[in-house]
Each structure stands twice: as structure tokens, then as C-alpha cells.
């Protein structure tokens, strides 16, 4: 916007189906581009997600009032342990940073477990 960047917030994103979340994000971005954002998108965030496909790894910064930041880097082929040797696999680096005073480390652990549980073996 002419006044600077606007952070869009999706409330209770963890409770939405992926398609519904994708739709909400698309609508919010469209509204921001038009210069009129529904006030529902302007709530203070609990978590921040930074996806930077041009970066190998992303360490997202927690910015108040958020209590959690998740960073997602580019998918890249890497040498990894496979069985008793080495192999090349496509890998995505995901980082999570939490503010212990805000929610505790259990929230961070649940986020990483949920992400890890959805990745193929």
C-alpha cells in the first residue's frame, strides 16, 4: 500500500481445511492488491509464516505480537544418509522459532510434529 506493507492475518488457520485456507489467503491478497482489506484480516497474528522459495533456508523472526514464526525454504536436492550409505533426495528446510513467554515450547513442538507428520517418508 502507499502507507507501507500490510500483514494479513487468518484467524484459527490450524482449524481450516487446506482448500479453505488457500481460498482465504487468496481473497485476502486480492483485497490487499485492490487497496481495501476486510477488518477480519487485520487482527494481531499469533504466528508468522515466511516462505521464501529463492532461499535455501529461512529462519523466520518472531515479531510481536506473534508468538511463533515458521520459515520454509526452497526444495533442493541434497546428499543425505540412506540406509548405510549416502543418497540424493529432495529436501525442504523448515524452521520454527517460538517465544517461550508467550505460549511455551509445547506449541512449537506441536507445530513441528504436525508438519513432520505430513511429510512423506
PDB file of C-alpha atoms in Angstrom:
ATOM      1  CA  UNK A   1       0.000   0.000   0.000  1.00  0.00           C
ATOM      2  CA  UNK A   2       1.147   3.638  -0.232  1.00  0.00           C
ATOM      3  CA  UNK A   3       1.456   3.624   3.578  1.00  0.00           C
ATOM      4  CA  UNK A   4       3.651   0.507   3.650  1.00  0.00           C
ATOM      5  CA  UNK A   5       3.281  -3.242   3.978  1.00  0.00           C
ATOM      6  CA  UNK A   6       0.099  -4.738   5.406  1.00  0.00           C
ATOM      7  CA  UNK A   7       0.276  -8.060   7.242  1.00  0.00           C
ATOM      8  CA  UNK A   8      -2.808 -10.177   6.610  1.00  0.00           C
ATOM      9  CA  UNK A   9      -3.939 -12.457   9.437  1.00  0.00           C
ATOM     10  CA  UNK A  10      -6.045 -15.608   9.105  1.00  0.00           C
ATOM     11  CA  UNK A  11      -7.659 -16.496  12.425  1.00  0.00           C
ATOM     12  CA  UNK A  12      -7.583 -20.152  13.534  1.00  0.00           C
ATOM     13  CA  UNK A  13      -5.781 -21.245  10.363  1.00  0.00           C
ATOM     14  CA  UNK A  14      -4.922 -24.576  12.002  1.00  0.00           C
ATOM     15  CA  UNK A  15      -8.615 -25.473  12.148  1.00  0.00           C
ATOM     16  CA  UNK A  16      -9.278 -24.926   8.433  1.00  0.00           C
ATOM     17  CA  UNK A  17      -9.143 -27.434   5.619  1.00  0.00           C
ATOM     18  CA  UNK A  18      -6.215 -26.714   3.269  1.00  0.00           C
ATOM     19  CA  UNK A  19      -8.537 -25.663   0.421  1.00  0.00           C
ATOM     20  CA  UNK A  20     -10.435 -23.256   2.698  1.00  0.00           C
ATOM     21  CA  UNK A  21      -7.183 -21.758   3.980  1.00  0.00           C
ATOM     22  CA  UNK A  22      -5.906 -21.334   0.423  1.00  0.00           C
ATOM     23  CA  UNK A  23      -9.158 -19.571  -0.519  1.00  0.00           C
ATOM     24  CA  UNK A  24      -8.967 -17.202   2.472  1.00  0.00           C
ATOM     25  CA  UNK A  25      -5.359 -16.297   1.691  1.00  0.00           C
ATOM     26  CA  UNK A  26      -6.180 -15.708  -1.994  1.00  0.00           C
ATOM     27  CA  UNK A  27      -9.120 -13.446  -1.084  1.00  0.00           C
ATOM     28  CA  UNK A  28      -7.003 -11.506   1.413  1.00  0.00           C
ATOM     29  CA  UNK A  29      -4.240 -10.962  -1.144  1.00  0.00           C
ATOM     30  CA  UNK A  30      -6.767  -9.845  -3.760  1.00  0.00           C
ATOM     31  CA  UNK A  31      -8.262  -7.360  -1.300  1.00  0.00           C
ATOM     32  CA  UNK A  32      -4.817  -6.023  -0.380  1.00  0.00           C
ATOM     33  CA  UNK A  33      -3.961  -5.514  -4.051  1.00  0.00           C
ATOM     34  CA  UNK A  34      -7.234  -3.597  -4.505  1.00  0.00           C
ATOM     35  CA  UNK A  35      -6.403  -1.394  -1.508  1.00  0.00           C
ATOM     36  CA  UNK A  36      -9.390  -2.475   0.602  1.00  0.00           C
ATOM     37  CA  UNK A  37      -8.881  -5.180   3.216  1.00  0.00           C
ATOM     38  CA  UNK A  38     -11.681  -6.604   5.359  1.00  0.00           C
ATOM     39  CA  UNK A  39     -11.003  -5.860   9.027  1.00  0.00           C
ATOM     40  CA  UNK A  40     -11.136  -9.626   9.724  1.00  0.00           C
ATOM     41  CA  UNK A  41      -7.702  -9.889   8.052  1.00  0.00           C
ATOM     42  CA  UNK A  42      -6.148  -7.244  10.314  1.00  0.00           C
ATOM     43  CA  UNK A  43      -6.168  -9.000  13.698  1.00  0.00           C
ATOM     44  CA  UNK A  44      -2.819  -9.285  15.529  1.00  0.00           C
ATOM     45  CA  UNK A  45      -1.128 -12.554  14.477  1.00  0.00           C
ATOM     46  CA  UNK A  46      -0.325 -15.477  16.772  1.00  0.00           C
ATOM     47  CA  UNK A  47       2.121 -16.888  14.227  1.00  0.00           C
ATOM     48  CA  UNK A  48       4.021 -15.678  11.187  1.00  0.00           C
ATOM     49  CA  UNK A  49       4.867 -17.894   8.202  1.00  0.00           C
ATOM     50  CA  UNK A  50       7.666 -16.878   5.845  1.00  0.00           C
ATOM     51  CA  UNK A  51       8.024 -18.941   2.661  1.00  0.00           C
ATOM     52  CA  UNK A  52      10.971 -17.820   0.551  1.00  0.00           C
ATOM     53  CA  UNK A  53      11.366 -20.132  -2.444  1.00  0.00           C
ATOM     54  CA  UNK A  54      14.572 -18.391  -3.568  1.00  0.00           C
ATOM     55  CA  UNK A  55      16.348 -19.025  -0.243  1.00  0.00           C
ATOM     56  CA  UNK A  56      17.878 -22.345   0.712  1.00  0.00           C
ATOM     57  CA  UNK A  57      16.936 -21.995   4.371  1.00  0.00           C
ATOM     58  CA  UNK A  58      14.752 -19.421   6.129  1.00  0.00           C
ATOM     59  CA  UNK A  59      14.984 -18.501   9.811  1.00  0.00           C
ATOM     60  CA  UNK A  60      11.793 -16.553  10.407  1.00  0.00           C
ATOM     61  CA  UNK A  61      11.860 -13.848  13.048  1.00  0.00           C
ATOM     62  CA  UNK A  62       9.175 -13.637  15.717  1.00  0.00           C
ATOM     63  CA  UNK A  63       7.722 -10.132  15.643  1.00  0.00           C
ATOM     64  CA  UNK A  64       5.354  -9.094  18.440  1.00  0.00           C
ATOM     65  CA  UNK A  65       2.527  -9.722  18.959  1.00  0.00           C
ATOM     66  CA  UNK A  66       3.138 -13.091  17.254  1.00  0.00           C
ATOM     67  CA  UNK A  67       4.401 -15.892  19.482  1.00  0.00           C
ATOM     68  CA  UNK A  68       5.597 -18.214  16.727  1.00  0.00           C
ATOM     69  CA  UNK A  69       7.378 -17.884  13.379  1.00  0.00           C
ATOM     70  CA  UNK A  70       7.800 -20.642  10.799  1.00  0.00           C
ATOM     71  CA  UNK A  71      10.250 -20.371   7.898  1.00  0.00           C
ATOM     72  CA  UNK A  72      10.136 -22.519   4.760  1.00  0.00           C
ATOM     73  CA  UNK A  73      12.983 -22.540   2.251  1.00  0.00           C
ATOM     74  CA  UNK A  74      13.342 -23.858  -1.273  1.00  0.00           C
ATOM     75  CA  UNK A  75      13.114 -27.512  -2.206  1.00  0.00           C
ATOM     76  CA  UNK A  76      16.622 -28.591  -3.170  1.00  0.00           C
ATOM     77  CA  UNK A  77      18.447 -31.820  -3.861  1.00  0.00           C
ATOM     78  CA  UNK A  78      20.848 -32.692  -1.047  1.00  0.00           C
ATOM     79  CA  UNK A  79      23.139 -35.527  -0.083  1.00  0.00           C
ATOM     80  CA  UNK A  80      21.524 -37.344   2.844  1.00  0.00           C
ATOM     81  CA  UNK A  81      22.054 -40.610   4.723  1.00  0.00           C
ATOM     82  CA  UNK A  82      20.221 -43.504   3.058  1.00  0.00           C
ATOM     83  CA  UNK A  83      20.461 -46.863   4.755  1.00  0.00           C
ATOM     84  CA  UNK A  84      24.157 -47.482   5.371  1.00  0.00           C
ATOM     85  CA  UNK A  85      25.327 -45.052   2.689  1.00  0.00           C
ATOM     86  CA  UNK A  86      24.526 -41.738   1.100  1.00  0.00           C
ATOM     87  CA  UNK A  87      21.967 -40.714  -1.481  1.00  0.00           C
ATOM     88  CA  UNK A  88      20.465 -37.637  -3.081  1.00  0.00           C
ATOM     89  CA  UNK A  89      16.961 -36.628  -2.066  1.00  0.00           C
ATOM     90  CA  UNK A  90      14.797 -33.541  -2.478  1.00  0.00           C
ATOM     91  CA  UNK A  91      14.753 -31.769   0.876  1.00  0.00           C
ATOM     92  CA  UNK A  92      12.885 -28.741   2.221  1.00  0.00           C
ATOM     93  CA  UNK A  93      14.262 -26.995   5.303  1.00  0.00           C
ATOM     94  CA  UNK A  94      11.625 -25.843   7.790  1.00  0.00           C
ATOM     95  CA  UNK A  95      12.453 -23.781  10.859  1.00  0.00           C
ATOM     96  CA  UNK A  96      10.298 -22.736  13.770  1.00  0.00           C
ATOM     97  CA  UNK A  97      11.042 -20.071  16.342  1.00  0.00           C
ATOM     98  CA  UNK A  98       8.870 -19.510  19.373  1.00  0.00           C
ATOM     99  CA  UNK A  99       8.694 -17.077  22.228  1.00  0.00           C
ATOM    100  CA  UNK A 100       8.565 -19.130  25.412  1.00  0.00           C
ATOM    101  CA  UNK A 101       6.978 -16.407  27.497  1.00  0.00           C
ATOM    102  CA  UNK A 102       4.007 -16.247  25.165  1.00  0.00           C
ATOM    103  CA  UNK A 103       2.899 -19.835  24.681  1.00  0.00           C
ATOM    104  CA  UNK A 104       5.601 -22.193  25.865  1.00  0.00           C
ATOM    105  CA  UNK A 105       7.647 -24.679  23.934  1.00  0.00           C
ATOM    106  CA  UNK A 106       4.753 -27.153  23.653  1.00  0.00           C
ATOM    107  CA  UNK A 107       3.205 -25.043  20.864  1.00  0.00           C
ATOM    108  CA  UNK A 108       6.466 -25.117  18.917  1.00  0.00           C
ATOM    109  CA  UNK A 109       6.753 -28.869  19.399  1.00  0.00           C
ATOM    110  CA  UNK A 110       3.171 -29.417  18.172  1.00  0.00           C
ATOM    111  CA  UNK A 111       3.761 -27.295  15.050  1.00  0.00           C
ATOM    112  CA  UNK A 112       6.916 -29.186  14.108  1.00  0.00           C
ATOM    113  CA  UNK A 113       5.267 -32.553  14.836  1.00  0.00           C
ATOM    114  CA  UNK A 114       2.264 -31.638  12.662  1.00  0.00           C
ATOM    115  CA  UNK A 115       4.494 -30.557   9.783  1.00  0.00           C
ATOM    116  CA  UNK A 116       6.720 -33.606  10.127  1.00  0.00           C
ATOM    117  CA  UNK A 117       3.724 -35.920  10.263  1.00  0.00           C
ATOM    118  CA  UNK A 118       2.514 -34.690   6.871  1.00  0.00           C
ATOM    119  CA  UNK A 119       5.813 -35.136   5.051  1.00  0.00           C
ATOM    120  CA  UNK A 120       6.411 -38.295   3.018  1.00  0.00           C
ATOM    121  CA  UNK A 121       8.939 -40.722   4.457  1.00  0.00           C
TER     122      UNK A 121
END
